[in-house]
Coordinates of C-alpha atoms and ligand atoms in Angstrom, one line a residue:
M1 CA -2.0 -33.4 -0.1
N2 CA -5.1 -31.7 1.3
S3 CA -6.5 -28.4 0.2
V4 CA -4.3 -26.3 2.5
D5 CA -0.9 -27.8 1.4
Y6 CA 1.0 -25.8 -1.1
D7 CA 4.4 -26.2 -2.8
A8 CA 5.2 -22.5 -2.3
V9 CA 3.8 -19.8 -0.1
V10 CA 4.7 -16.3 -1.4
V11 CA 4.5 -13.4 1.0
G12 CA 3.8 -10.1 -0.8
A13 CA 2.3 -9.2 -4.1
G14 CA 4.5 -6.4 -5.2
A15 CA 6.7 -6.8 -8.3
G16 CA 8.6 -9.8 -6.7
G17 CA 5.5 -11.5 -5.5
I18 CA 3.7 -11.0 -8.8
Y19 CA 6.6 -12.5 -10.7
A20 CA 7.1 -15.3 -8.2
V21 CA 3.5 -16.5 -8.5
H22 CA 3.6 -16.3 -12.3
K23 CA 6.9 -18.2 -12.6
L24 CA 6.3 -20.9 -10.0
T25 CA 2.8 -21.6 -11.3
Q26 CA 4.2 -21.9 -14.8
E27 CA 6.7 -24.4 -13.3
G28 CA 3.7 -26.5 -12.3
L29 CA 3.9 -25.7 -8.5
R30 CA 0.9 -25.2 -6.3
V31 CA 1.3 -21.6 -5.1
I32 CA -0.5 -19.3 -2.8
A33 CA 0.4 -15.7 -2.0
F34 CA -0.6 -13.5 0.9
E35 CA -0.8 -9.7 0.5
G36 CA -1.7 -7.3 3.3
A37 CA -3.0 -4.7 0.9
P38 CA -6.3 -5.1 -0.9
D39 CA -4.6 -5.2 -4.3
V40 CA -1.3 -5.9 -6.0
G41 CA 1.6 -3.4 -6.2
G42 CA 3.5 -3.6 -2.9
V43 CA 5.4 -0.4 -2.3
W44 CA 3.8 1.0 -5.4
Y45 CA 0.4 0.4 -3.9
H46 CA 1.3 2.1 -0.6
N47 CA 3.7 4.9 -1.6
R48 CA 1.0 6.9 -3.5
Y49 CA 2.1 10.2 -2.1
P50 CA 2.1 13.2 -4.5
G51 CA 5.3 13.3 -6.5
A52 CA 6.1 9.6 -6.0
R53 CA 8.0 8.2 -9.0
V54 CA 10.7 5.7 -9.7
D55 CA 14.4 6.6 -10.1
I56 CA 15.3 3.8 -12.6
E57 CA 14.4 4.5 -16.2
S58 CA 11.2 2.8 -17.3
Y59 CA 12.8 1.0 -20.2
F60 CA 14.3 -1.3 -17.6
Y61 CA 12.0 -0.9 -14.5
C62 CA 9.6 -3.5 -15.8
F63 CA 9.5 -7.2 -16.4
P64 CA 11.9 -8.2 -19.3
D65 CA 9.2 -10.5 -20.6
E66 CA 9.0 -11.1 -24.4
E67 CA 5.2 -11.3 -24.4
L68 CA 4.5 -8.4 -21.9
Y69 CA 7.1 -5.9 -22.9
P70 CA 5.8 -5.0 -26.4
R71 CA 2.2 -4.7 -25.1
W72 CA 3.0 -1.9 -22.7
S73 CA 4.4 1.5 -23.3
W74 CA 5.4 4.1 -20.7
K75 CA 4.8 7.8 -21.0
E76 CA 7.9 9.1 -19.2
R77 CA 11.5 8.1 -18.6
Y78 CA 10.7 8.1 -14.9
P79 CA 7.0 7.2 -14.5
A80 CA 5.0 8.4 -11.6
Q81 CA 3.4 6.0 -9.1
P82 CA -0.1 5.7 -10.8
E83 CA 1.5 4.6 -14.0
I84 CA 3.7 2.0 -12.3
L85 CA 0.8 0.7 -10.3
A86 CA -1.2 0.4 -13.5
Y87 CA 1.7 -1.5 -15.0
L88 CA 1.9 -4.0 -12.1
N89 CA -1.9 -4.5 -12.4
F90 CA -1.4 -5.1 -16.1
A91 CA 1.2 -7.7 -15.4
A92 CA -0.9 -9.4 -12.8
D93 CA -3.9 -9.5 -15.1
S94 CA -1.9 -10.6 -18.2
W95 CA -0.4 -13.5 -16.2
G96 CA -3.8 -14.3 -14.6
I97 CA -2.3 -14.7 -11.1
R98 CA -4.9 -13.0 -9.0
P99 CA -6.8 -16.2 -8.1
H100 CA -3.6 -17.4 -6.3
I101 CA -3.5 -14.3 -4.1
R102 CA -5.3 -13.7 -0.8
F103 CA -5.5 -10.0 -0.5
S104 CA -6.0 -7.9 2.7
T105 CA -4.3 -10.8 4.5
W106 CA -1.1 -10.5 6.5
V107 CA 1.1 -13.4 7.4
T108 CA 1.3 -13.5 11.2
G109 CA 3.6 -16.5 11.6
A110 CA 5.5 -19.2 9.7
Q111 CA 6.7 -22.2 11.7
W112 CA 9.2 -24.6 10.2
E113 CA 8.1 -28.2 10.8
P114 CA 11.3 -30.2 10.6
D115 CA 9.8 -33.6 10.1
A116 CA 7.4 -32.6 7.4
H117 CA 9.9 -30.2 5.7
R118 CA 7.2 -27.6 5.5
Y119 CA 6.3 -24.2 6.9
R120 CA 3.0 -23.9 8.7
V121 CA 1.8 -20.4 7.8
S122 CA -0.8 -18.5 9.8
T123 CA -2.5 -15.4 8.6
S124 CA -4.6 -12.5 9.9
S125 CA -7.7 -13.9 8.3
G126 CA -7.4 -17.1 10.5
E127 CA -6.5 -19.2 7.5
T128 CA -3.6 -21.6 8.0
V129 CA -1.8 -23.3 5.1
T130 CA 1.4 -25.2 4.8
G131 CA 4.1 -24.7 2.2
R132 CA 7.1 -26.7 1.2
Y133 CA 8.9 -23.4 0.3
L134 CA 8.4 -20.0 1.9
I135 CA 9.2 -17.1 -0.5
M136 CA 9.5 -13.7 1.1
A137 CA 8.6 -11.1 -1.5
S138 CA 7.9 -8.6 1.1
G139 CA 10.4 -6.1 0.0
Q140 CA 13.4 -4.5 1.7
L141 CA 11.9 -1.0 2.0
S142 CA 8.3 -1.7 3.0
K143 CA 8.0 -1.7 6.7
A144 CA 7.8 2.0 7.6
R145 CA 9.4 3.7 10.6
T146 CA 6.5 4.9 12.7
P147 CA 6.5 8.5 13.8
A148 CA 7.3 8.7 17.5
F149 CA 7.0 12.4 18.2
P150 CA 5.6 13.4 21.6
G151 CA 2.1 14.8 21.4
L152 CA 1.1 13.2 18.1
E153 CA -2.0 11.7 19.9
D154 CA -3.1 15.3 20.7
Y155 CA -3.0 16.5 17.1
R156 CA -6.4 17.4 15.7
G157 CA -5.4 17.8 12.1
R158 CA -4.7 14.9 9.7
W159 CA -1.3 13.2 9.6
V160 CA -0.1 10.7 7.0
Q161 CA 3.0 8.8 6.1
T162 CA 4.5 8.9 2.5
S163 CA 5.1 5.1 2.9
H164 CA 1.4 4.4 3.5
W165 CA -0.3 7.2 1.8
P166 CA -4.1 6.7 2.3
T167 CA -6.2 5.6 -0.6
D168 CA -9.0 8.0 0.3
H169 CA -8.6 11.6 -0.7
V170 CA -6.0 13.5 1.3
E171 CA -6.8 17.2 0.8
T172 CA -3.6 19.2 0.1
A173 CA -4.9 22.1 -2.0
G174 CA -4.9 25.3 0.0
R175 CA -3.7 23.5 3.1
R176 CA -0.9 24.3 5.5
I177 CA 1.4 21.3 5.3
A178 CA 4.4 20.1 7.3
V179 CA 6.8 17.6 5.8
I180 CA 9.2 15.9 8.2
G181 CA 12.0 14.0 6.5
T182 CA 14.0 14.8 3.4
G183 CA 15.1 11.5 2.0
S184 CA 14.0 10.3 -1.5
S185 CA 10.3 10.4 -0.4
G186 CA 10.3 13.8 1.2
V187 CA 12.4 15.3 -1.7
Q188 CA 9.8 14.0 -4.2
A189 CA 6.8 15.1 -2.2
V190 CA 7.8 18.7 -1.4
P191 CA 7.6 20.2 -4.9
A192 CA 4.4 18.3 -5.7
L193 CA 2.7 19.5 -2.5
A194 CA 4.1 23.1 -2.9
R195 CA 2.3 23.4 -6.2
V196 CA -1.1 23.2 -4.5
A197 CA -0.7 23.9 -0.8
D198 CA -1.2 27.2 0.9
N199 CA 2.1 26.6 2.6
V200 CA 4.6 23.8 3.0
T201 CA 7.1 23.8 5.9
V202 CA 9.9 21.3 5.5
F203 CA 11.6 20.0 8.6
Q204 CA 15.1 18.9 7.7
R205 CA 17.5 17.0 9.9
T206 CA 20.2 16.1 7.4
A207 CA 20.7 17.9 4.1
N208 CA 20.8 15.2 1.4
Y209 CA 22.3 15.4 -2.0
S210 CA 19.6 15.5 -4.6
V211 CA 20.1 15.6 -8.4
P212 CA 17.5 16.3 -11.1
A213 CA 16.0 13.3 -12.8
Q214 CA 15.8 15.3 -16.0
N215 CA 12.6 13.5 -16.5
G216 CA 10.8 13.8 -19.9
P217 CA 8.7 11.8 -22.3
L218 CA 9.9 8.3 -23.0
D219 CA 11.9 7.8 -26.2
Q220 CA 9.3 5.7 -28.0
Q221 CA 11.8 4.7 -30.7
K222 CA 14.2 3.3 -28.1
Y223 CA 11.3 1.5 -26.4
A224 CA 10.1 0.0 -29.7
D225 CA 13.7 -1.1 -30.5
L226 CA 14.0 -2.8 -27.1
A227 CA 10.6 -4.4 -27.5
G228 CA 11.9 -6.1 -30.6
R229 CA 14.8 -7.7 -28.7
V230 CA 13.7 -8.3 -25.1
G231 CA 15.8 -11.4 -24.6
E232 CA 19.0 -9.6 -25.7
M233 CA 18.1 -6.5 -23.6
R234 CA 17.4 -8.7 -20.6
E235 CA 20.9 -10.3 -20.9
A236 CA 22.5 -6.9 -21.3
I237 CA 20.9 -5.4 -18.2
L238 CA 21.5 -8.5 -16.1
H239 CA 25.2 -8.0 -16.9
H240 CA 25.2 -4.3 -16.0
P241 CA 26.1 -3.3 -12.4
T242 CA 22.8 -1.6 -11.8
G243 CA 20.5 -3.5 -14.1
S244 CA 20.0 -0.7 -16.5
D245 CA 22.1 1.0 -19.2
I246 CA 23.3 4.0 -17.3
P247 CA 26.9 4.9 -18.3
L248 CA 29.6 3.6 -15.9
G249 CA 32.4 5.6 -14.4
A250 CA 34.7 7.3 -16.9
G251 CA 37.8 6.3 -15.0
P252 CA 39.6 7.7 -11.9
A253 CA 39.0 11.5 -11.5
S254 CA 42.8 12.0 -11.4
S255 CA 43.1 10.8 -15.0
Y256 CA 41.3 14.0 -16.2
S257 CA 42.3 17.6 -16.2
P258 CA 40.1 20.0 -14.1
E259 CA 38.4 21.2 -17.3
E260 CA 37.7 17.6 -18.4
Q261 CA 36.4 16.7 -15.0
Q262 CA 33.9 19.6 -15.1
A263 CA 32.9 18.7 -18.7
L264 CA 32.2 15.1 -17.5
L265 CA 30.2 16.4 -14.6
R266 CA 28.1 18.6 -16.8
E267 CA 27.5 15.8 -19.3
R268 CA 26.3 13.4 -16.5
W269 CA 24.2 16.1 -14.9
A270 CA 22.4 16.7 -18.2
R271 CA 21.6 13.0 -18.5
G272 CA 20.3 13.1 -15.0
G273 CA 19.5 10.8 -12.1
H274 CA 21.8 8.1 -10.8
T275 CA 24.4 8.8 -13.5
M276 CA 25.8 11.3 -11.0
N277 CA 26.7 8.3 -8.8
A278 CA 29.2 7.0 -11.4
V279 CA 30.9 10.0 -13.0
F280 CA 34.4 8.7 -11.9
T281 CA 35.2 5.1 -11.0
D282 CA 36.8 6.1 -7.7
Q283 CA 34.2 8.6 -6.4
G284 CA 32.8 5.9 -4.0
T285 CA 36.3 5.1 -2.5
D286 CA 38.4 8.3 -2.9
I287 CA 37.4 11.3 -1.0
H288 CA 39.1 13.7 -3.4
A289 CA 37.2 12.3 -6.4
N290 CA 34.0 12.3 -4.3
T291 CA 34.5 15.9 -3.3
L292 CA 34.6 16.9 -7.0
V293 CA 31.1 15.5 -7.5
A294 CA 29.8 16.7 -4.2
D295 CA 31.0 20.2 -4.9
F296 CA 29.3 20.2 -8.2
V297 CA 26.0 19.4 -6.6
R298 CA 26.5 21.9 -3.7
Q299 CA 27.1 24.6 -6.3
H300 CA 23.9 23.7 -8.0
V301 CA 22.1 24.2 -4.6
R302 CA 23.6 27.6 -4.2
D303 CA 22.9 28.6 -7.8
T304 CA 19.3 27.5 -7.5
V305 CA 18.1 28.6 -4.1
R306 CA 17.9 32.4 -4.0
D307 CA 17.4 32.8 -0.3
R308 CA 20.9 32.6 1.2
A309 CA 19.8 31.2 4.5
K310 CA 17.7 28.5 3.0
A311 CA 20.6 27.6 0.5
E312 CA 23.0 27.3 3.4
I313 CA 20.7 24.9 5.3
L314 CA 20.0 22.8 2.1
T315 CA 23.7 22.5 1.1
P316 CA 24.7 18.9 1.9
R317 CA 27.8 18.5 3.9
A318 CA 27.2 15.7 6.4
Y319 CA 28.6 12.9 4.3
P320 CA 30.3 12.1 1.0
I321 CA 27.9 12.1 -2.0
G322 CA 26.5 8.7 -2.8
S323 CA 27.4 7.3 0.6
R324 CA 23.7 7.4 1.3
R325 CA 21.3 6.8 -1.5
L326 CA 21.3 9.7 -3.9
C327 CA 17.9 11.4 -4.1
V328 CA 16.6 12.0 -7.5
D329 CA 14.1 14.9 -7.8
T330 CA 12.0 17.0 -10.1
G331 CA 12.2 20.6 -8.9
Y332 CA 13.2 20.1 -5.3
Y333 CA 15.6 22.9 -4.7
E334 CA 13.5 25.2 -7.0
A335 CA 10.5 24.7 -4.7
F336 CA 12.3 26.7 -2.0
N337 CA 12.1 29.8 -4.3
Q338 CA 8.4 29.7 -3.9
S339 CA 7.1 32.1 -1.3
N340 CA 4.9 29.4 0.2
V341 CA 7.8 27.0 1.1
D342 CA 9.6 27.4 4.4
L343 CA 12.5 25.4 5.8
I344 CA 13.3 24.5 9.4
D345 CA 16.7 23.0 10.3
V346 CA 15.7 20.8 13.2
N347 CA 19.3 20.6 14.4
A348 CA 19.2 24.4 15.1
D349 CA 15.5 24.5 16.0
P350 CA 14.4 21.0 17.3
I351 CA 10.9 19.7 17.2
E352 CA 9.7 19.7 20.9
R353 CA 6.3 18.3 20.4
I354 CA 3.3 17.9 18.2
T355 CA 0.5 20.1 19.5
E356 CA -3.3 20.1 19.0
K357 CA -2.8 22.5 16.1
G358 CA 0.6 21.7 14.7
I359 CA 4.2 21.5 15.6
R360 CA 6.1 23.3 18.4
T361 CA 9.8 23.7 17.9
R362 CA 12.2 25.4 20.3
D363 CA 11.7 28.7 18.4
H364 CA 8.3 28.4 16.7
D365 CA 4.7 27.4 17.4
L366 CA 3.3 26.5 14.0
E367 CA -0.2 25.5 12.9
F368 CA -0.8 22.8 10.2
D369 CA -3.8 21.2 8.6
L370 CA -1.7 18.2 7.5
I371 CA 1.5 16.6 8.7
V372 CA 3.4 14.4 6.3
F373 CA 5.9 12.0 7.8
A374 CA 8.6 10.9 5.3
L375 CA 10.7 9.1 7.8
G376 CA 11.9 6.0 5.9
F377 CA 11.8 2.3 6.6
N378 CA 13.1 -0.5 8.8
A379 CA 15.1 -1.6 5.9
F380 CA 16.1 -5.2 5.2
T381 CA 14.8 -6.7 8.5
G382 CA 11.4 -5.0 9.1
A383 CA 9.2 -6.9 6.8
L384 CA 11.0 -10.2 7.6
D385 CA 10.4 -9.7 11.3
Q386 CA 6.8 -8.8 10.7
A387 CA 6.1 -12.2 9.2
N388 CA 7.3 -13.9 12.5
I389 CA 9.1 -16.8 10.8
R390 CA 10.4 -19.3 13.3
N391 CA 12.7 -22.3 12.9
E392 CA 12.5 -25.5 14.9
F393 CA 14.3 -23.8 17.8
G394 CA 11.9 -20.8 17.9
Q395 CA 14.4 -18.4 16.4
R396 CA 13.7 -15.7 13.8
P397 CA 16.1 -15.1 10.9
T398 CA 17.1 -11.8 12.4
D399 CA 17.9 -13.5 15.8
L400 CA 20.8 -15.1 13.9
W401 CA 21.8 -11.7 12.3
S402 CA 22.5 -9.8 15.5
R403 CA 25.9 -8.9 14.2
G404 CA 24.7 -8.3 10.6
P405 CA 23.0 -10.5 8.0
R406 CA 24.6 -13.8 7.2
T407 CA 23.4 -15.3 4.0
L408 CA 24.2 -17.4 1.0
L409 CA 23.8 -15.2 -2.1
G410 CA 21.6 -12.9 -0.1
L411 CA 18.8 -15.4 -0.7
M412 CA 18.9 -18.0 2.0
T413 CA 20.2 -18.1 5.6
R414 CA 21.4 -21.2 7.4
G415 CA 19.0 -22.4 10.1
F416 CA 16.0 -21.6 8.0
P417 CA 15.6 -24.4 5.5
N418 CA 13.4 -23.8 2.4
L419 CA 13.1 -20.0 3.2
F420 CA 14.0 -17.7 0.3
V421 CA 14.3 -14.0 0.9
L422 CA 14.0 -12.2 -2.5
T423 CA 16.4 -9.2 -2.9
G424 CA 17.7 -9.9 0.7
P425 CA 20.8 -8.4 2.3
G426 CA 23.9 -10.0 0.7
S427 CA 22.4 -9.5 -2.8
P428 CA 22.6 -6.3 -4.9
S429 CA 19.1 -5.5 -3.7
V430 CA 18.4 -1.7 -3.4
L431 CA 21.6 -0.9 -5.2
A432 CA 20.3 -2.2 -8.5
N433 CA 17.0 -2.2 -10.4
M434 CA 14.6 -3.9 -7.9
I435 CA 12.2 -5.4 -10.5
L436 CA 15.1 -7.1 -12.3
D437 CA 16.7 -8.1 -8.9
N438 CA 13.4 -9.9 -8.1
V439 CA 13.1 -11.5 -11.5
Q440 CA 16.7 -12.8 -11.3
H441 CA 16.1 -14.2 -7.8
V442 CA 12.8 -15.9 -8.7
D443 CA 14.3 -17.5 -11.8
F444 CA 17.2 -18.8 -9.7
V445 CA 14.8 -20.2 -7.1
A446 CA 12.7 -21.8 -9.8
D447 CA 15.8 -23.5 -11.2
L448 CA 16.9 -24.6 -7.8
L449 CA 13.4 -26.0 -7.0
R450 CA 13.4 -27.9 -10.4
H451 CA 16.8 -29.3 -9.5
M452 CA 15.4 -30.5 -6.2
G453 CA 12.3 -31.9 -7.7
E454 CA 14.2 -33.9 -10.3
R455 CA 16.3 -35.5 -7.4
G456 CA 13.4 -36.0 -5.0
H457 CA 14.8 -33.5 -2.4
T458 CA 12.4 -31.7 -0.1
R459 CA 14.8 -29.6 2.0
V460 CA 17.5 -27.1 1.2
E461 CA 19.7 -25.0 3.4
P462 CA 23.0 -23.2 2.9
E463 CA 26.1 -25.1 3.9
Q464 CA 27.9 -23.3 6.8
Q465 CA 31.2 -22.9 4.9
A466 CA 29.5 -21.5 1.8
Q467 CA 27.5 -19.1 3.8
D468 CA 30.5 -17.9 5.7
E469 CA 32.4 -17.4 2.5
W470 CA 29.7 -15.5 0.9
T471 CA 29.2 -13.3 3.9
A472 CA 32.9 -12.6 4.0
H473 CA 32.9 -11.8 0.2
V474 CA 30.0 -9.4 0.7
A475 CA 32.0 -7.6 3.5
E476 CA 35.2 -7.6 1.5
A477 CA 33.4 -6.0 -1.5
A478 CA 32.4 -3.1 0.7
S479 CA 35.5 -2.8 2.8
N480 CA 37.1 0.2 1.0
L481 CA 33.8 2.2 0.5
L482 CA 33.3 5.6 1.9
R483 CA 29.7 4.7 2.5
L484 CA 30.6 2.0 5.0
N485 CA 31.3 4.7 7.6
V486 CA 28.2 6.7 7.1
E487 CA 25.1 6.2 9.1
N488 CA 22.3 5.0 6.8
Y489 CA 19.8 2.3 6.3
M490 CA 22.2 0.1 4.4
V491 CA 24.7 -0.2 7.2
H492 CA 24.3 -2.5 10.2
V493 CA 26.3 -1.1 13.1
N494 CA 27.3 -3.3 16.0
R495 CA 27.0 -0.9 18.9
D496 CA 29.4 -2.7 21.3
D497 CA 32.5 -2.5 19.1
G498 CA 31.4 -0.1 16.4
S499 CA 32.0 -2.7 13.7
R500 CA 29.9 -2.3 10.6
V501 CA 28.4 -4.5 8.0
F502 CA 27.3 -3.1 4.6
M503 CA 24.1 -5.1 3.9
P504 CA 23.6 -5.0 0.1
Y505 CA 26.2 -6.6 -2.2
V506 CA 28.1 -3.8 -3.8
A507 CA 30.2 -5.5 -6.4
G508 CA 27.4 -5.0 -9.0
L509 CA 24.5 -7.0 -10.3
D510 CA 26.7 -8.2 -13.2
R511 CA 29.2 -9.8 -10.8
Y512 CA 26.4 -11.2 -8.7
V513 CA 24.6 -12.8 -11.7
A514 CA 27.9 -14.4 -12.7
E515 CA 28.3 -15.8 -9.2
C516 CA 24.7 -17.2 -9.3
E517 CA 25.3 -18.7 -12.7
K518 CA 28.5 -20.4 -11.5
V519 CA 26.6 -21.9 -8.5
A520 CA 23.7 -23.1 -10.7
A521 CA 26.1 -24.6 -13.2
D522 CA 27.9 -26.5 -10.4
D523 CA 24.7 -28.3 -9.3
F524 CA 24.0 -25.5 -6.8
V525 CA 27.2 -26.0 -4.9
G526 CA 27.0 -24.5 -1.4
F527 CA 23.4 -25.5 -0.9
A528 CA 22.8 -28.7 1.2
F529 CA 19.9 -30.8 0.0
S530 CA 18.1 -33.7 1.6
Ligands
LIG601 P1 15.0 7.8 4.1 O1 15.9 8.0 3.0 O2 15.4 6.9 5.2 O3 14.8 9.3 4.7 C1 14.1 9.5 5.9 C2 14.1 10.9 6.3 O4 13.5 11.1 7.5 C3 15.6 11.5 6.5 O5 15.6 12.8 6.0 C4 15.7 11.4 8.0 O6 16.7 12.3 8.5 C5 14.3 11.8 8.4 N1 14.0 11.5 9.8 C6 13.9 10.3 10.3 N2 13.5 10.4 11.6 C7 13.4 11.8 11.9 C8 13.2 12.5 13.0 N3 12.9 11.9 14.2 N4 13.2 13.9 12.9 C9 13.5 14.5 11.8 N5 13.8 13.8 10.6 C10 13.7 12.5 10.7 O7 13.5 7.4 3.7 P2 12.8 7.6 2.3 O8 12.9 9.0 1.9 O9 11.4 7.0 2.5 O10 13.6 6.8 1.3 C11 14.0 5.4 1.6 C12 14.4 4.7 0.3 O11 13.3 4.3 -0.4 C13 15.2 5.5 -0.6 O12 16.6 5.5 -0.3 C14 15.0 4.7 -1.9 O13 15.8 3.5 -1.9 C15 13.5 4.3 -1.8 N6 12.7 5.4 -2.4 C16 13.0 5.6 -3.7 C17 12.3 6.6 -4.4 C18 12.6 6.9 -5.8 O14 13.1 7.9 -6.1 N7 12.3 5.9 -6.6 C19 11.3 7.4 -3.7 C20 11.1 7.1 -2.4 C21 11.8 6.1 -1.7 P3 18.2 11.8 8.7 O15 18.7 11.8 7.3 O16 18.8 12.9 9.5 O17 18.2 10.5 9.3

């Protein structure tokens, strides 16, 4: 082996990459990681927009590591981006992984070499290395959609993206700010910007459901208790559908009287966040149950937003609640009661172009000092494509996914030996706690590589039948969901026949972990080794 040959090449140094480098070096592998940013953090490095915070409680949105967990303590139930980034730095430093990471370096290509059983990985710095295993820790929501509004090149003010918020100072105090996009990012940014800006104008295309986080100080007693039994906690959250301890659905809506239904809704609302996704067990599949929850949130919008016209535009009606990712906010609807917050429904008043001074819609010519684009991501495939991974036939993984992702356990895809996609489509991914998803995937990969090492194997790939069966199982799990029929970043739509593939695995992290455990216990059945 010469100096540029590694056992594993890891792409990305967010939570998944940090843990992958730590775990695989502990396993005695020779590991190198490449990270485009100048430091660790991944999406938590880039998404530093005002108001950015996580929507999984901090007790669980961290590494379930016996040594690390007691040495850290969060301030809030839902920590803000600076605290999460500080935590990821703490983990990277504690584990001493930085020497293995090349920062400010993008992977520009990864070519599988079938005879050597290695990937030849080229980078933006000109460095080339080879790796036996290629581990994509590049995230599923990391490659941003770029703004494509006519006239943007003429704009003389500053424009930024929530997904790549600049590290230099972005002046927001006293500024006239436009926010385009009202998904999780926009919904979090608006109240934070409205606190300091002269004016915030929100451009909304689809009214999303947003529920209050009910954020507050961390329960230090609960944290200390968990810190004393990290192993047990880890097992418990791995066997929970979302990788946390949020309460599960209380049964079908029809098993409760109208008064009981309302009491349950109020109880979950008071707890806050994603608990509203699981008030009733059938709200994701039965439109009547779903409407009960949706109506409860709609009523909150009307009760909160005093201006009737604004309330009408903000009331979500386009899809059943939870069939797109539920937004979790802190004061979103309340912000529209501030005199400095305006709202434009771009369906009624479309954006025509960006001008030198701002934004021209059909009915308005508005001036802005700052335009904030919160347009979302090329989910699941964007970052994978960016790395330009090629098999021996010159294909990229997504070339084989033209009719939707095909994977074994959402981790490997046939045709790409030795390539692991952490939290990939076909795994619970964005539907569960992403730090835990990453840890579980990395641990599985580490076990699989140890299994291979013990047997002298250097190549692994899913068997065709196992991949077909897993892909069919992922589709079957989503087949009766209301969300399958709603346009959103989790659904792959085949434009020719309208068929749809729901990309994450919806049966729950608990079920997924059980499937992985079964596979591992059966000598990694379904994976072909040589
Ligand atoms: P998103 O949910 O995809 O939302 C993008 C927004 O941009 C939507 O409102 C979309 O409108 C709008 N948009 C896109 N193109 C537009 C156009 N040409 N004109 C007007 N509006 C346009 O993206 P996101 O808000 O960045 O969130 C993505 C995911 O990241 C979340 O679902 C979540 O998983 C994660 N995230 C989580 C948190 C958190 O709370 N922890 C925070 C941020 C992000 P349409 O709806 O009409 O398409």
